[in-house]
PDB file of C-alpha atoms in Angstrom:
ATOM      1  CA  MET A   1    -108.939 -73.859 -53.323  1.00 45.00           C
ATOM      2  CA  GLY A   2    -112.247 -72.260 -52.444  1.00 47.00           C
ATOM      3  CA  SER A   3    -114.279 -69.859 -54.484  1.00 48.00           C
ATOM      4  CA  SER A   4    -115.365 -66.469 -53.294  1.00 47.00           C
ATOM      5  CA  ALA A   5    -119.071 -65.668 -53.128  1.00 50.00           C
ATOM      6  CA  PRO A   6    -119.769 -61.910 -53.159  1.00 55.00           C
ATOM      7  CA  PRO A   7    -123.131 -60.358 -52.243  1.00 49.00           C
ATOM      8  CA  ASP A   8    -124.574 -61.036 -55.729  1.00 62.00           C
ATOM      9  CA  GLY A   9    -124.171 -64.766 -54.991  1.00 71.00           C
ATOM     10  CA  LEU A  10    -122.136 -65.590 -58.091  1.00 82.00           C
ATOM     11  CA  SER A  11    -118.692 -67.046 -57.500  1.00 84.00           C
ATOM     12  CA  ASP A  12    -115.640 -65.990 -59.469  1.00 82.00           C
ATOM     13  CA  GLU A  13    -115.609 -69.450 -61.035  1.00 83.00           C
ATOM     14  CA  ALA A  14    -119.278 -69.217 -62.124  1.00 84.00           C
ATOM     15  CA  LEU A  15    -118.671 -65.858 -63.784  1.00 82.00           C
ATOM     16  CA  LEU A  16    -115.580 -67.177 -65.547  1.00 81.00           C
ATOM     17  CA  ALA A  17    -117.491 -70.223 -66.812  1.00 83.00           C
ATOM     18  CA  GLY A  18    -120.215 -67.962 -68.198  1.00 82.00           C
ATOM     19  CA  LEU A  19    -117.642 -65.692 -69.833  1.00 77.00           C
ATOM     20  CA  THR A  20    -115.813 -68.655 -71.349  1.00 79.00           C
ATOM     21  CA  PHE A  21    -119.030 -69.963 -72.918  1.00 82.00           C
ATOM     22  CA  GLY A  22    -120.108 -66.608 -74.325  1.00 81.00           C
ATOM     23  CA  ASP A  23    -122.603 -65.382 -71.709  1.00 82.00           C
ATOM     24  CA  ALA A  24    -122.431 -61.601 -72.203  1.00 83.00           C
ATOM     25  CA  GLU A  25    -123.915 -60.756 -68.782  1.00 85.00           C
ATOM     26  CA  ALA A  26    -121.456 -63.066 -66.997  1.00 83.00           C
ATOM     27  CA  GLY A  27    -118.681 -61.463 -69.026  1.00 80.00           C
ATOM     28  CA  ARG A  28    -119.718 -57.970 -67.965  1.00 84.00           C
ATOM     29  CA  ALA A  29    -120.007 -59.006 -64.319  1.00 86.00           C
ATOM     30  CA  PHE A  30    -116.633 -60.779 -64.466  1.00 84.00           C
ATOM     31  CA  ILE A  31    -114.936 -57.740 -65.949  1.00 82.00           C
ATOM     32  CA  ARG A  32    -116.550 -55.367 -63.431  1.00 83.00           C
ATOM     33  CA  ARG A  33    -115.387 -57.572 -60.572  1.00 85.00           C
ATOM     34  CA  PHE A  34    -111.746 -57.857 -61.656  1.00 82.00           C
ATOM     35  CA  GLN A  35    -110.988 -54.926 -63.930  1.00 81.00           C
ATOM     36  CA  GLY A  36    -109.533 -52.627 -61.293  1.00 80.00           C
ATOM     37  CA  ARG A  37    -107.245 -55.238 -59.792  1.00 79.00           C
ATOM     38  CA  VAL A  38    -106.015 -56.668 -63.075  1.00 75.00           C
ATOM     39  CA  HIS A  39    -105.681 -53.347 -64.838  1.00 66.00           C
ATOM     40  CA  GLY A  40    -103.792 -51.837 -61.900  1.00 73.00           C
ATOM     41  CA  LEU A  41    -101.373 -54.761 -61.796  1.00 72.00           C
ATOM     42  CA  ALA A  42    -100.815 -54.657 -65.555  1.00 67.00           C
ATOM     43  CA  LEU A  43    -100.319 -50.902 -65.600  1.00 66.00           C
ATOM     44  CA  ALA A  44     -97.810 -51.163 -62.796  1.00 69.00           C
ATOM     45  CA  ILE A  45     -95.711 -53.317 -65.137  1.00 66.00           C
ATOM     46  CA  LEU A  46     -96.506 -51.860 -68.569  1.00 59.00           C
ATOM     47  CA  PRO A  47     -98.974 -49.312 -69.919  1.00 56.00           C
ATOM     48  CA  ASP A  48    -101.073 -51.343 -72.401  1.00 54.00           C
ATOM     49  CA  PRO A  49    -102.056 -54.910 -71.391  1.00 48.00           C
ATOM     50  CA  ALA A  50    -104.545 -56.988 -73.439  1.00 52.00           C
ATOM     51  CA  TRP A  51    -105.392 -60.717 -73.130  1.00 59.00           C
ATOM     52  CA  LYS A  52    -107.969 -63.538 -73.261  1.00 58.00           C
ATOM     53  CA  HIS A  53    -107.209 -66.803 -71.403  1.00 63.00           C
ATOM     54  CA  GLY A  54    -110.519 -68.115 -69.985  1.00 68.00           C
ATOM     55  CA  PRO A  55    -110.155 -71.712 -71.160  1.00 71.00           C
ATOM     56  CA  SER A  56    -106.796 -72.121 -69.396  1.00 74.00           C
ATOM     57  CA  TYR A  57    -108.308 -71.719 -65.895  1.00 77.00           C
ATOM     58  CA  ASP A  58    -108.124 -74.849 -63.737  1.00 83.00           C
ATOM     59  CA  PRO A  59    -109.890 -74.474 -60.352  1.00 84.00           C
ATOM     60  CA  ARG A  60    -107.695 -77.237 -58.890  1.00 87.00           C
ATOM     61  CA  ARG A  61    -104.649 -74.976 -59.294  1.00 83.00           C
ATOM     62  CA  GLY A  62    -105.949 -71.916 -57.440  1.00 83.00           C
ATOM     63  CA  THR A  63    -108.465 -69.128 -57.303  1.00 85.00           C
ATOM     64  CA  VAL A  64    -109.603 -67.103 -60.289  1.00 83.00           C
ATOM     65  CA  ALA A  65    -107.994 -63.991 -58.781  1.00 83.00           C
ATOM     66  CA  ALA A  66    -104.606 -65.720 -58.446  1.00 83.00           C
ATOM     67  CA  TRP A  67    -104.936 -67.157 -61.982  1.00 81.00           C
ATOM     68  CA  MET A  68    -105.659 -63.728 -63.445  1.00 79.00           C
ATOM     69  CA  ALA A  69    -102.795 -62.108 -61.564  1.00 81.00           C
ATOM     70  CA  ARG A  70    -100.414 -64.812 -62.827  1.00 81.00           C
ATOM     71  CA  ILE A  71    -101.542 -64.361 -66.459  1.00 79.00           C
ATOM     72  CA  THR A  72    -101.257 -60.592 -66.195  1.00 79.00           C
ATOM     73  CA  ARG A  73     -97.787 -60.776 -64.671  1.00 81.00           C
ATOM     74  CA  ASN A  74     -96.547 -63.278 -67.273  1.00 80.00           C
ATOM     75  CA  LEU A  75     -97.918 -61.325 -70.227  1.00 76.00           C
ATOM     76  CA  ALA A  76     -96.556 -58.052 -68.916  1.00 78.00           C
ATOM     77  CA  ILE A  77     -93.101 -59.570 -68.498  1.00 79.00           C
ATOM     78  CA  ASP A  78     -93.329 -61.086 -72.000  1.00 75.00           C
ATOM     79  CA  ALA A  79     -94.184 -57.671 -73.421  1.00 73.00           C
ATOM     80  CA  LEU A  80     -91.250 -56.110 -71.581  1.00 74.00           C
ATOM     81  CA  ARG A  81     -88.926 -58.739 -73.025  1.00 72.00           C
ATOM     82  CA  LEU A  82     -90.062 -57.854 -76.544  1.00 69.00           C
ATOM     83  CA  ARG A  83     -89.541 -54.130 -76.235  1.00 66.00           C
ATOM     84  CA  ARG A  84     -86.989 -53.704 -73.482  1.00 56.00           C
ATOM     85  CA  ALA A  85     -84.094 -51.534 -74.556  1.00 52.00           C
ATOM     86  CA  GLU A  86     -83.332 -50.141 -71.124  1.00 52.00           C
ATOM     87  CA  VAL A  87     -82.607 -51.865 -67.829  1.00 55.00           C
ATOM     88  CA  MET A  88     -85.717 -52.486 -65.731  1.00 52.00           C
ATOM     89  CA  ASP A  89     -85.802 -50.682 -62.384  1.00 57.00           C
ATOM     90  CA  PRO A  90     -85.605 -53.180 -59.483  1.00 56.00           C
ATOM     91  CA  ASP A  91     -88.464 -51.341 -57.749  1.00 58.00           C
ATOM     92  CA  VAL A  92     -90.824 -52.600 -60.465  1.00 58.00           C
ATOM     93  CA  LEU A  93     -90.885 -55.953 -58.661  1.00 49.00           C
ATOM     94  CA  ALA A  94     -92.778 -54.301 -55.825  1.00 51.00           C
ATOM     95  CA  ALA A  95     -95.610 -53.606 -58.273  1.00 54.00           C
ATOM     96  CA  VAL A  96     -96.003 -57.319 -58.967  1.00 52.00           C
ATOM     97  CA  ALA A  97     -97.227 -58.018 -55.435  1.00 51.00           C
ATOM     98  CA  PRO A  98    -100.391 -60.107 -55.176  1.00 52.00           C
ATOM     99  CA  PRO A  99    -103.672 -58.164 -55.247  1.00 54.00           C
ATOM    100  CA  SER A 100    -104.936 -57.004 -51.864  1.00 55.00           C
ATOM    101  CA  ALA A 101    -108.240 -58.878 -52.211  1.00 57.00           C
ATOM    102  CA  VAL A 102    -106.727 -62.382 -52.125  1.00 57.00           C
ATOM    103  CA  SER A 103    -108.145 -64.862 -49.650  1.00 62.00           C
ATOM    104  CA  VAL A 104    -106.423 -65.312 -46.309  1.00 58.00           C
ATOM    105  CA  GLU A 105    -105.464 -68.854 -47.339  1.00 63.00           C
ATOM    106  CA  ASP A 106    -103.941 -67.725 -50.651  1.00 63.00           C
ATOM    107  CA  ALA A 107    -102.093 -64.881 -48.946  1.00 60.00           C
ATOM    108  CA  ALA A 108    -100.711 -67.192 -46.255  1.00 61.00           C
ATOM    109  CA  LEU A 109     -99.528 -69.773 -48.798  1.00 61.00           C
ATOM    110  CA  THR A 110     -98.022 -67.109 -51.037  1.00 64.00           C
ATOM    111  CA  SER A 111     -96.300 -65.408 -48.117  1.00 66.00           C
ATOM    112  CA  HIS A 112     -94.903 -68.699 -46.797  1.00 69.00           C
ATOM    113  CA  ALA A 113     -93.654 -69.739 -50.251  1.00 73.00           C
ATOM    114  CA  ALA A 114     -92.138 -66.305 -50.918  1.00 73.00           C
ATOM    115  CA  ASP A 115     -90.342 -66.390 -47.551  1.00 75.00           C
ATOM    116  CA  ALA A 116     -88.951 -69.845 -48.345  1.00 79.00           C
ATOM    117  CA  VAL A 117     -87.700 -68.660 -51.753  1.00 80.00           C
ATOM    118  CA  ARG A 118     -86.105 -65.537 -50.224  1.00 81.00           C
ATOM    119  CA  ARG A 119     -84.331 -67.668 -47.605  1.00 84.00           C
ATOM    120  CA  ALA A 120     -83.125 -70.081 -50.290  1.00 85.00           C
ATOM    121  CA  LEU A 121     -81.887 -67.233 -52.520  1.00 83.00           C
ATOM    122  CA  ARG A 122     -79.849 -65.821 -49.614  1.00 86.00           C
ATOM    123  CA  ARG A 123     -78.072 -69.181 -49.320  1.00 89.00           C
ATOM    124  CA  LEU A 124     -76.888 -69.124 -52.943  1.00 89.00           C
ATOM    125  CA  PRO A 125     -73.576 -67.635 -54.038  1.00 90.00           C
ATOM    126  CA  GLU A 126     -74.196 -63.997 -55.023  1.00 89.00           C
ATOM    127  CA  GLU A 127     -73.547 -64.539 -58.728  1.00 90.00           C
ATOM    128  CA  GLN A 128     -76.046 -67.436 -58.901  1.00 90.00           C
ATOM    129  CA  SER A 129     -78.657 -65.521 -56.926  1.00 87.00           C
ATOM    130  CA  ARG A 130     -78.294 -62.488 -59.183  1.00 87.00           C
ATOM    131  CA  ALA A 131     -78.486 -64.533 -62.405  1.00 88.00           C
ATOM    132  CA  LEU A 132     -81.533 -66.403 -61.120  1.00 84.00           C
ATOM    133  CA  LEU A 133     -83.316 -63.186 -60.086  1.00 83.00           C
ATOM    134  CA  LEU A 134     -82.588 -61.572 -63.444  1.00 84.00           C
ATOM    135  CA  ALA A 135     -83.931 -64.626 -65.288  1.00 83.00           C
ATOM    136  CA  ALA A 136     -86.913 -65.588 -63.118  1.00 79.00           C
ATOM    137  CA  PHE A 137     -88.190 -62.234 -61.892  1.00 74.00           C
ATOM    138  CA  TYR A 138     -86.985 -59.783 -64.497  1.00 77.00           C
ATOM    139  CA  GLY A 139     -87.590 -62.094 -67.452  1.00 79.00           C
ATOM    140  CA  ARG A 140     -84.056 -61.802 -68.797  1.00 83.00           C
ATOM    141  CA  THR A 141     -82.662 -64.439 -71.127  1.00 87.00           C
ATOM    142  CA  ALA A 142     -79.248 -65.990 -70.520  1.00 89.00           C
ATOM    143  CA  GLU A 143     -77.948 -63.948 -73.460  1.00 89.00           C
ATOM    144  CA  GLU A 144     -79.244 -60.696 -71.923  1.00 88.00           C
ATOM    145  CA  ILE A 145     -77.719 -61.635 -68.564  1.00 89.00           C
ATOM    146  CA  SER A 146     -74.432 -62.396 -70.294  1.00 89.00           C
ATOM    147  CA  ARG A 147     -74.367 -58.929 -71.851  1.00 87.00           C
ATOM    148  CA  SER A 148     -75.558 -56.977 -68.801  1.00 85.00           C
ATOM    149  CA  GLU A 149     -73.201 -58.786 -66.415  1.00 86.00           C
ATOM    150  CA  SER A 150     -70.280 -58.810 -68.904  1.00 89.00           C
ATOM    151  CA  ILE A 151     -69.822 -62.570 -68.591  1.00 91.00           C
ATOM    152  CA  PRO A 152     -69.657 -65.336 -71.221  1.00 93.00           C
ATOM    153  CA  LEU A 153     -73.019 -66.802 -72.294  1.00 93.00           C
ATOM    154  CA  GLY A 154     -72.025 -70.239 -70.984  1.00 94.00           C
ATOM    155  CA  THR A 155     -71.262 -68.733 -67.570  1.00 94.00           C
ATOM    156  CA  ALA A 156     -74.675 -67.071 -67.432  1.00 92.00           C
ATOM    157  CA  LYS A 157     -76.380 -70.359 -68.338  1.00 93.00           C
ATOM    158  CA  THR A 158     -74.347 -72.252 -65.761  1.00 94.00           C
ATOM    159  CA  ARG A 159     -75.159 -69.762 -62.997  1.00 92.00           C
ATOM    160  CA  ILE A 160     -78.869 -70.004 -63.769  1.00 91.00           C
ATOM    161  CA  ARG A 161     -78.815 -73.809 -63.970  1.00 92.00           C
ATOM    162  CA  LEU A 162     -76.783 -74.258 -60.774  1.00 93.00           C
ATOM    163  CA  GLY A 163     -78.901 -71.669 -58.971  1.00 90.00           C
ATOM    164  CA  LEU A 164     -82.127 -73.422 -59.987  1.00 88.00           C
ATOM    165  CA  ARG A 165     -80.717 -76.794 -58.951  1.00 91.00           C
ATOM    166  CA  ARG A 166     -79.659 -75.443 -55.545  1.00 90.00           C
ATOM    167  CA  ILE A 167     -82.963 -73.598 -54.978  1.00 86.00           C
ATOM    168  CA  ARG A 168     -84.889 -76.772 -55.830  1.00 86.00           C
ATOM    169  CA  SER A 169     -82.751 -78.714 -53.385  1.00 87.00           C
ATOM    170  CA  LEU A 170     -83.187 -76.129 -50.638  1.00 86.00           C
ATOM    171  CA  LEU A 171     -86.956 -75.883 -51.141  1.00 81.00           C
ATOM    172  CA  THR A 172     -87.516 -79.653 -51.139  1.00 83.00           C
ATOM    173  CA  THR A 173     -85.306 -80.313 -48.103  1.00 70.00           C
ATOM    174  CA  PRO A 174     -87.083 -80.130 -44.731  1.00 62.00           C
ATOM    175  CA  ALA A 175     -86.087 -77.000 -42.784  1.00 53.00           C
ATOM    176  CA  GLU A 176     -84.328 -78.937 -40.069  1.00 44.00           C
ATOM    177  CA  GLU A 177     -82.014 -80.558 -42.640  1.00 44.00           C
ATOM    178  CA  ALA A 178     -81.374 -77.364 -44.689  1.00 41.00           C
TER     179      ALA A 178
END
């Protein structure tokens, strides 16, 4: 995955490396570059995000922007799990869309993968699809799904497990065989 090189000549990866090793100027530049995107994404999910994860970045797994968006999304969902007393509005998922400044390559891969997942979800029985969406995208536990869907805990776990198994099968099977 390539790095971006803005007009100042410093790549996202170079700024992150400087930040990780305590370079205050690199830290300031890094924050200036990403603060709007990350803060906007976090605030779309919950009002008070805070995190530090520099050492976990692996350039072989994607761009810095995608890494930051993933951390922000995961932490925001974790925070919602801890304090959720009300049902999350399904429209919140729209706020978790990738940032608009992703590379064309990242956007194309993400779009293709998301389309494949949507197609696979449509092929699942409705109860499995719903349980899987509640668990994977809304961060619900099997126990929470059991309560909200008024089904036994074992049934919720089974729907999630079978849904995951079927999705995996659908996503690893070539399109012409699926």
